[in-house]
C-alpha positions as a LaTeX table, in Angstrom:
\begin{tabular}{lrrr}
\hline
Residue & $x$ (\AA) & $y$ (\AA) & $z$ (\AA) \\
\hline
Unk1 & $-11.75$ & 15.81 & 25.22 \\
Unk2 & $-13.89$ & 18.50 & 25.73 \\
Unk3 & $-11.22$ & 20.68 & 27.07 \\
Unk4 & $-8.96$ & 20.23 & 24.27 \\
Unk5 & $-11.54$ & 21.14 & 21.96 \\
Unk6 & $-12.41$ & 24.05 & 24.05 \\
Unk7 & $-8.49$ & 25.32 & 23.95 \\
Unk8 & $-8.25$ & 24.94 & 20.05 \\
Unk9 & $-11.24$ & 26.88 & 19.63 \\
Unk10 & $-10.30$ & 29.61 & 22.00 \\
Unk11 & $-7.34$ & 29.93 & 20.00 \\
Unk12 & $-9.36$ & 30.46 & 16.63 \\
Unk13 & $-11.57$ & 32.57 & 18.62 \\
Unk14 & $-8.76$ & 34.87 & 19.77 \\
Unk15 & $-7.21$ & 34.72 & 15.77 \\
Unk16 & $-10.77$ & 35.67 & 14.89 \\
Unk17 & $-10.59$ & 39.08 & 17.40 \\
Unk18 & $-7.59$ & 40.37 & 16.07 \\
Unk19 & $-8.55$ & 40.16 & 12.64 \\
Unk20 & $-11.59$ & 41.22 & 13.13 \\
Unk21 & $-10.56$ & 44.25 & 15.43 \\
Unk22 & $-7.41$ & 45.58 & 13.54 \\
Unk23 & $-9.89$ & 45.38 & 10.48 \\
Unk24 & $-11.82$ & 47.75 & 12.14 \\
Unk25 & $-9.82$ & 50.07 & 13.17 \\
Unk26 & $-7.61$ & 49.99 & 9.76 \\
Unk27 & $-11.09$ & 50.29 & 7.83 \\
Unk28 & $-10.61$ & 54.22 & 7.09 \\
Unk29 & $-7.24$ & 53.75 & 5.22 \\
Unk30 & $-8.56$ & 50.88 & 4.20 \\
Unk31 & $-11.35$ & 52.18 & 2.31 \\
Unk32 & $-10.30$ & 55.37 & 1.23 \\
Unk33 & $-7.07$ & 53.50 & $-0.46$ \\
Unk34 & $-9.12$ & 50.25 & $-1.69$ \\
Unk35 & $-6.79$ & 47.73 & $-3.58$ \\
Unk36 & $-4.13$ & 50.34 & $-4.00$ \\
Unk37 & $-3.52$ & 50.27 & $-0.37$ \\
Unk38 & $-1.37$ & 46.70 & $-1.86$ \\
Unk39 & $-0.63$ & 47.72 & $-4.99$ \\
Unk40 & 0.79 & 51.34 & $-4.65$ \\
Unk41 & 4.42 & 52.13 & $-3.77$ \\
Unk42 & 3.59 & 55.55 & $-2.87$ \\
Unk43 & 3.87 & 56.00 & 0.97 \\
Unk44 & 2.85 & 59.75 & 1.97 \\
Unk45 & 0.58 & 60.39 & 5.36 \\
Unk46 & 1.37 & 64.27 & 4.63 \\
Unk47 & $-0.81$ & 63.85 & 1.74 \\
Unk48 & $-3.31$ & 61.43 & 2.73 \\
Unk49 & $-1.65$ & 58.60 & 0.33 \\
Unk50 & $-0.90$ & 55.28 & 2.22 \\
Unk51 & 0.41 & 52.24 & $-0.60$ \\
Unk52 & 2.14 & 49.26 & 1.20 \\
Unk53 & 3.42 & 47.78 & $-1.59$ \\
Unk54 & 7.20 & 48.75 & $-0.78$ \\
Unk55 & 7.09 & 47.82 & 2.68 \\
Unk56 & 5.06 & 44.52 & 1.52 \\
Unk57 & 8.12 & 43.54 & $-0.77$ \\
Unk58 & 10.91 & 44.96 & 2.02 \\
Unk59 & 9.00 & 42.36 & 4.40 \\
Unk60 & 9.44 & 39.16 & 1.79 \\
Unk61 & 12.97 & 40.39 & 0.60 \\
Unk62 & 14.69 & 40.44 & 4.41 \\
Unk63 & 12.58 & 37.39 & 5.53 \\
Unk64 & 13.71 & 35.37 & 2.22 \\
Unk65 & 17.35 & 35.74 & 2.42 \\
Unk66 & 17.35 & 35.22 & 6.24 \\
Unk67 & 15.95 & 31.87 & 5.50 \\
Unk68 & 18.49 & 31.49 & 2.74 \\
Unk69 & 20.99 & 32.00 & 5.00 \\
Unk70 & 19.86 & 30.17 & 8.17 \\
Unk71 & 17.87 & 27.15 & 7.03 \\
Unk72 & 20.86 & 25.31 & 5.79 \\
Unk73 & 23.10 & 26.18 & 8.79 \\
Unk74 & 19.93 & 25.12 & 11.32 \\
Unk75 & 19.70 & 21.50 & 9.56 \\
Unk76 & 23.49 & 21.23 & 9.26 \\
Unk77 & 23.67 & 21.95 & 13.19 \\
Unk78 & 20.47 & 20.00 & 14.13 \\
Unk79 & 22.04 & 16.75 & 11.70 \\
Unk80 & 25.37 & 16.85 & 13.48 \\
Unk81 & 23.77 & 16.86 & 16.94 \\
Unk82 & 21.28 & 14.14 & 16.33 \\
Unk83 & 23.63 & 12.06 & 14.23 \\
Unk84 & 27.34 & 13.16 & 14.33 \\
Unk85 & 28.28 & 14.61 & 17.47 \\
Unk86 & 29.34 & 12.93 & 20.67 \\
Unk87 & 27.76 & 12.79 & 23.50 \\
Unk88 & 29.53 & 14.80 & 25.95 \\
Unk89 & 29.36 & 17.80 & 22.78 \\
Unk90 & 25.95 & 17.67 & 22.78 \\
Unk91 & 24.70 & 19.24 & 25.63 \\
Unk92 & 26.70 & 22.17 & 25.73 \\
Unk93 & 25.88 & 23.18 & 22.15 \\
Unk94 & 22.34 & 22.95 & 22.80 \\
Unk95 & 22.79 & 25.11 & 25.60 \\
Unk96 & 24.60 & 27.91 & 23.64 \\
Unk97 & 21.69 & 27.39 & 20.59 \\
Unk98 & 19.24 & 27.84 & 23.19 \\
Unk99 & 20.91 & 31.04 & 24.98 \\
Unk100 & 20.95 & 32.74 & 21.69 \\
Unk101 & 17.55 & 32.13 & 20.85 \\
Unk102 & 17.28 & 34.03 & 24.23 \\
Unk103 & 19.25 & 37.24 & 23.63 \\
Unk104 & 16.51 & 40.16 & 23.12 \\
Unk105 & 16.34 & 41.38 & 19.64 \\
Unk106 & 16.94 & 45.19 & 20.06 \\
Unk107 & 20.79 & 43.44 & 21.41 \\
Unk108 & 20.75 & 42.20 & 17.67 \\
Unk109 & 19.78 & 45.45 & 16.67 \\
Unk110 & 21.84 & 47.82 & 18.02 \\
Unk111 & 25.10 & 45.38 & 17.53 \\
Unk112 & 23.71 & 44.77 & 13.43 \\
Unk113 & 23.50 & 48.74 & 13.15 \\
Unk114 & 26.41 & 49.22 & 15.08 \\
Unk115 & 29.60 & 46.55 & 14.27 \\
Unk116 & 27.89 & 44.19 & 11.47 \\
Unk117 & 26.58 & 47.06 & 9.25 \\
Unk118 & 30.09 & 48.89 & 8.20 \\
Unk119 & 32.22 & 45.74 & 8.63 \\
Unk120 & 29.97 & 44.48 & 5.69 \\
Unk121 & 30.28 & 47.66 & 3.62 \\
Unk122 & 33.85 & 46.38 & 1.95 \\
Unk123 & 32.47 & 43.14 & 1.45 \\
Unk124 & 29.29 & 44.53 & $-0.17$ \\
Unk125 & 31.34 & 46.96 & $-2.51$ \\
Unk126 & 33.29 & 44.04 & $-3.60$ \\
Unk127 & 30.61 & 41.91 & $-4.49$ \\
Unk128 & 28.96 & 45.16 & $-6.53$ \\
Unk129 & 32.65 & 45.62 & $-8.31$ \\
Unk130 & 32.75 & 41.92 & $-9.26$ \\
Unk131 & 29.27 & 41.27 & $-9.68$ \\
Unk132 & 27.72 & 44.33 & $-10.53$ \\
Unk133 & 26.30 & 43.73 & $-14.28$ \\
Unk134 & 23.87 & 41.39 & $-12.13$ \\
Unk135 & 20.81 & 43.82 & $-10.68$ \\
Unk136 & 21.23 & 42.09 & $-7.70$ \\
Unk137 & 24.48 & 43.35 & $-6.66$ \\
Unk138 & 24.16 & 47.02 & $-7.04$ \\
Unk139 & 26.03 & 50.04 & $-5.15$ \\
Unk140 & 25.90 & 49.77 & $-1.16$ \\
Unk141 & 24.80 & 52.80 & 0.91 \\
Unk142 & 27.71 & 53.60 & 2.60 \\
Unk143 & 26.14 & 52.71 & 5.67 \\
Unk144 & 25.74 & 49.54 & 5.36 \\
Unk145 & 21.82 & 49.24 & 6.34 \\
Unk146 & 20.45 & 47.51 & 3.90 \\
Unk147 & 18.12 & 44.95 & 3.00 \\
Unk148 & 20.95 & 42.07 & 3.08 \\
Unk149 & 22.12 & 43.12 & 6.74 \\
Unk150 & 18.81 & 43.01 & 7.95 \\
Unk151 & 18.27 & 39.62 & 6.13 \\
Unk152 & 21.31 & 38.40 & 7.61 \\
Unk153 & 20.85 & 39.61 & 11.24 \\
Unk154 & 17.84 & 37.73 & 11.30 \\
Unk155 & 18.94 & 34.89 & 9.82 \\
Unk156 & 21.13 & 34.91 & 13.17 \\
Unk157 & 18.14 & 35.30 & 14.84 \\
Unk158 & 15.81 & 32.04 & 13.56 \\
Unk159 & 18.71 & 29.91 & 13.30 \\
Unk160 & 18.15 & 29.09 & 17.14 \\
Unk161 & 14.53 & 28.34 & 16.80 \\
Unk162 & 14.98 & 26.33 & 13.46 \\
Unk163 & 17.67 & 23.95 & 14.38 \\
Unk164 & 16.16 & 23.99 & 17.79 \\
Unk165 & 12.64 & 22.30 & 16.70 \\
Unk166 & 14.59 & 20.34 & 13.86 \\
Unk167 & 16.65 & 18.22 & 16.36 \\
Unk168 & 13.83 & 17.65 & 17.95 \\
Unk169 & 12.12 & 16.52 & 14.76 \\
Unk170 & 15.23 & 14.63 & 13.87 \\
Unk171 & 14.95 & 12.57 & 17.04 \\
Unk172 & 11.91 & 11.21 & 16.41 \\
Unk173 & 13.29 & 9.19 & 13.61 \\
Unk174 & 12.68 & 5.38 & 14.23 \\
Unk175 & 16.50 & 3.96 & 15.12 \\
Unk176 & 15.18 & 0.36 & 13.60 \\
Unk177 & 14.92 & 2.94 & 10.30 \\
Unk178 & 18.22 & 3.95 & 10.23 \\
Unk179 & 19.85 & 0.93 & 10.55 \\
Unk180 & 18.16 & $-0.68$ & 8.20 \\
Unk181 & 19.23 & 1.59 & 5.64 \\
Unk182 & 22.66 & 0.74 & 7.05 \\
Unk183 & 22.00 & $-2.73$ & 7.37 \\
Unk184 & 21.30 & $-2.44$ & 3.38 \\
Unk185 & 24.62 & $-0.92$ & 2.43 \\
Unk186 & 24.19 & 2.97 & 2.39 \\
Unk187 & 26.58 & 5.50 & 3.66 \\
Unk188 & 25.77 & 7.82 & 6.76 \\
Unk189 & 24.34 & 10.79 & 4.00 \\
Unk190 & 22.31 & 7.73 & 2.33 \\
Unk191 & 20.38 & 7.16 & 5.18 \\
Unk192 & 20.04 & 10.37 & 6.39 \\
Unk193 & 18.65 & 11.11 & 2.76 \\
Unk194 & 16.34 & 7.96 & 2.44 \\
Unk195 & 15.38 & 7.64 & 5.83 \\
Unk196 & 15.90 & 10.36 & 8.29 \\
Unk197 & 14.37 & 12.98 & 5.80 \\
Unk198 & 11.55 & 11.57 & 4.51 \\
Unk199 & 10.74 & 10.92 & 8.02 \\
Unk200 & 10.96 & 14.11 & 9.23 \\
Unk201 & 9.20 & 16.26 & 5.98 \\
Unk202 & 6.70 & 17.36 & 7.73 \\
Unk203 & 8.37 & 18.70 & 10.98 \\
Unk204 & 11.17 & 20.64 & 8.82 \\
Unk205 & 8.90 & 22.53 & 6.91 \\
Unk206 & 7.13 & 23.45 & 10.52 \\
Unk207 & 10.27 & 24.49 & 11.60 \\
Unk208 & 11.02 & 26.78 & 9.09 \\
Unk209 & 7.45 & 28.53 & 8.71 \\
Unk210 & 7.42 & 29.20 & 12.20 \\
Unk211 & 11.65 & 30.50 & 11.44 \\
Unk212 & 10.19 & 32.27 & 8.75 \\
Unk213 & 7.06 & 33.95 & 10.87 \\
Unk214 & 9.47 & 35.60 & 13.52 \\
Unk215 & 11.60 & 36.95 & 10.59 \\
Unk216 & 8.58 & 38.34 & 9.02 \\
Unk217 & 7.62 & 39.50 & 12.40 \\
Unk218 & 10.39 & 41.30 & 14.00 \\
Unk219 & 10.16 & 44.53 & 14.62 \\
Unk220 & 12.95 & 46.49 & 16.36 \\
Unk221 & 16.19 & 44.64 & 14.51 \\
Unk222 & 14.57 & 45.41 & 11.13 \\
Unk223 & 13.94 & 48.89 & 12.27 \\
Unk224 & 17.52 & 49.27 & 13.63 \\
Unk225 & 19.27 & 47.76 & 10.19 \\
Unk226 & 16.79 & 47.93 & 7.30 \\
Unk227 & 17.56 & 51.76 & 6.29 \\
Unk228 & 13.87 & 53.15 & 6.61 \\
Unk229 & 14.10 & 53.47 & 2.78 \\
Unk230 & 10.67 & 53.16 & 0.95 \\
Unk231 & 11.67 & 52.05 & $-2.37$ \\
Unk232 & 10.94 & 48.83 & $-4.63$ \\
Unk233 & 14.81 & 47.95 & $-5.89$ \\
Unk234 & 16.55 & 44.28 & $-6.71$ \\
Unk235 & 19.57 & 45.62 & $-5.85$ \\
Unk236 & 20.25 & 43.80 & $-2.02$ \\
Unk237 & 22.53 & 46.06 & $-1.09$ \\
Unk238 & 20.44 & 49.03 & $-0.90$ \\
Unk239 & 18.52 & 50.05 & 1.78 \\
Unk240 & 14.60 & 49.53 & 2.21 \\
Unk241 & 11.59 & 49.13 & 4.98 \\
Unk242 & 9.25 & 46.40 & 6.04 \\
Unk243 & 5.90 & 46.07 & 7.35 \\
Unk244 & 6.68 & 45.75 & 11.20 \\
Unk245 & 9.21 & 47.90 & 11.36 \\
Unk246 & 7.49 & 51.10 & 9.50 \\
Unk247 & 4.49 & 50.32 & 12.34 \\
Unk248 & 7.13 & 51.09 & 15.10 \\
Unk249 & 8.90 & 53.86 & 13.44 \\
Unk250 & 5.71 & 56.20 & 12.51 \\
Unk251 & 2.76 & 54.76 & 14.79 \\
Unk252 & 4.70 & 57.85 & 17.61 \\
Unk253 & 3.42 & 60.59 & 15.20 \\
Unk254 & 0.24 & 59.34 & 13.46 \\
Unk255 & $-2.97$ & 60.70 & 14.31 \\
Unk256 & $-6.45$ & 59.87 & 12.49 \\
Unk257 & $-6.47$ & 57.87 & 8.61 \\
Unk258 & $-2.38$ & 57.91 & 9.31 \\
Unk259 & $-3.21$ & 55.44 & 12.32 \\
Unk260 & $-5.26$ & 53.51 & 10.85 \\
Unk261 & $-3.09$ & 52.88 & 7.62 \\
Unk262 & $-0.08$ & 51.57 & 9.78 \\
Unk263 & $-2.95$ & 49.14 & 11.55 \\
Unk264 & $-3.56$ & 48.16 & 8.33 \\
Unk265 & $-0.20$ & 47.56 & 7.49 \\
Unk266 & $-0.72$ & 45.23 & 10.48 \\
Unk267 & $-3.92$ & 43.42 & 9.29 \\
Unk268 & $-1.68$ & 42.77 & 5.88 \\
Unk269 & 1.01 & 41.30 & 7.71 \\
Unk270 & $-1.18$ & 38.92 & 9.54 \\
Unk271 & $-2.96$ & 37.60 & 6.31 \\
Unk272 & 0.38 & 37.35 & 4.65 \\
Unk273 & 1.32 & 34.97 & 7.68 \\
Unk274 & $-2.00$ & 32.91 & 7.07 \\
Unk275 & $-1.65$ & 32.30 & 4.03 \\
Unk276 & 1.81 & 31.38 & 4.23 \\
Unk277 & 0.64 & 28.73 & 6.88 \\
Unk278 & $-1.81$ & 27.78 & 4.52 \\
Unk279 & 0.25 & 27.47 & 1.76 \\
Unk280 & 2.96 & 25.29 & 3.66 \\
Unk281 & 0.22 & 22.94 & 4.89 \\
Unk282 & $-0.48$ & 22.06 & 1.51 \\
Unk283 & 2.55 & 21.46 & 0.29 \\
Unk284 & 3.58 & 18.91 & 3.36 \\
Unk285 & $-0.06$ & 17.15 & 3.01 \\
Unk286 & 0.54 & 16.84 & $-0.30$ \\
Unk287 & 4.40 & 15.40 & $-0.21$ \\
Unk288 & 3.66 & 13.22 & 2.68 \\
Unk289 & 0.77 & 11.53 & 0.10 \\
Unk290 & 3.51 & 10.98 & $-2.57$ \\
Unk291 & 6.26 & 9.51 & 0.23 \\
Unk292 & 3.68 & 7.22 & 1.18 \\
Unk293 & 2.63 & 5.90 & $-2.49$ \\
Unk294 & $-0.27$ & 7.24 & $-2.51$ \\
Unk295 & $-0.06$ & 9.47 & $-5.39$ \\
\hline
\end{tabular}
């Protein structure tokens, strides 16, 4: 007992360092900018004038449509695995799911940047010709890097890790549950709705926060794809920056209040995670209350 305690608070402890340590050394910027270090757009070391608002909303735009994208692919995969597939299917396509999960992210990268990105550029223009009056859909850069590629490259790279921990979740489903949903008249998707997914709430929305924290948190793809762009724009198509992946472009070249604003940039993405963790907790605390009748 004591040891398990110990471990949990070692792991605090060690949160507790690197927020309190990046803090530190982010303080300059930090203080010089105040609150417009979130609210301003403006991104110039030259001038001493470091806003992270751009690279804030960069960071939520390529993280939500990767989740967009791969959360109902992971559940479709981890549902047919758990309840549709055969047997003798099984194991082989949770042998692929986990190889990809293993394929290093600059490989991502440089094949996004390099075959995805231009194939895409048609497909974008389309969209912008048929679509265009809507502010999402505005002109592409012609080279394709862009906040949707980005978004879409990484939804390839959660889907692994999503689908991976919702089969699991998925397995844990009583059988003597699902039958007697059966055993009551409902159809394969009626159970699955009543019984397997109620069941499971909590462990799906785990899945995709910790889907959603490696999207937020990749560095090198984004970098490779995004378009290094600082700009605030709803239009998907154009190309933009995020948090991790301005740290690995400029932190080469920074010296002094420049260094420090990209650690800050750093300290911002880690309380954005928080209270995204936060936030999710919440919500499956309080759904779990009202699947139980409690509310």
């Amino acid at each position: 007992m004591a040891l398990t305690i110990g471990a949990g608070l070692l792991v605090l402890a060690v949160l507790a360092l690197i927020l309190i340590t990046t803090t530190r050394e982010a303080w300059p910027a930090l203080s010089k900018m105040g609150l417009d270090f979130i609210t301003s757009k403006t991104w110039d070391p030259p001038a001493g004038v470091f806003g992270a608002l751009a690279f804030i909303f960069g960071t939520a735009v390529v993280s939500l449509i990767a989740l967009i994208f791969a959360v109902p692919v992971s559940l479709g995969i981890a549902l047919f695995l758990t309840e549709l597939a055969p047997r003798r299917l099984r194991g082989p396509a949770v042998t692929v799911i986990d190889l990809l999960a293993a394929v290093p992210s600059v490989v991502f990268g440089l094949w996004g940047v390099l075959v995805v990105a231009p194939k895409l550029v048609p497909i974008y223009q389309w969209f912008h010709d048929v679509l265009g009056w809507i502010p999402l859909f505005g002109e592409p850069v012609g080279s394709g890097r862009s906040f949707m590629t980005a978004g879409l490259i990484l939804a390839i790279m959660i889907t692994p890790i999503i689908t991976s921990i919702s089969r699991e979740v998925f397995s844990t489903v009583p059988r003597a549950d699902k039958d007697a949903a059966l055993a009551l008249g409902a159809t394969r998707w009626e159970m699955i709705r009543g019984a397997v997914f109620p069941h499971s709430f909590g462990g799906l929305v785990g899945a995709v926060i910790l889907g959603l924290g490696r999207a937020m948190g990749e560095t090198i793809a984004v970098a490779l794809i995004i378009g290094s762009s600082t700009q605030i724009t709803a239009n998907v198509f154009a190309s933009g920056n995020a948090l991790p992946a301005v740290i690995v472009d400029q932190i080469g070249e920074s010296t002094g209040d420049f260094t420090a604003a990209l650690i800050g940039l750093g300290v911002v993405l880690f309380v954005m995670t928080v209270i995204i963790n936060t936030v999710a907790q919440a919500i499956v605390r309080r759904a779990e209350i009202r699947m139980k009748g409690a509310a």
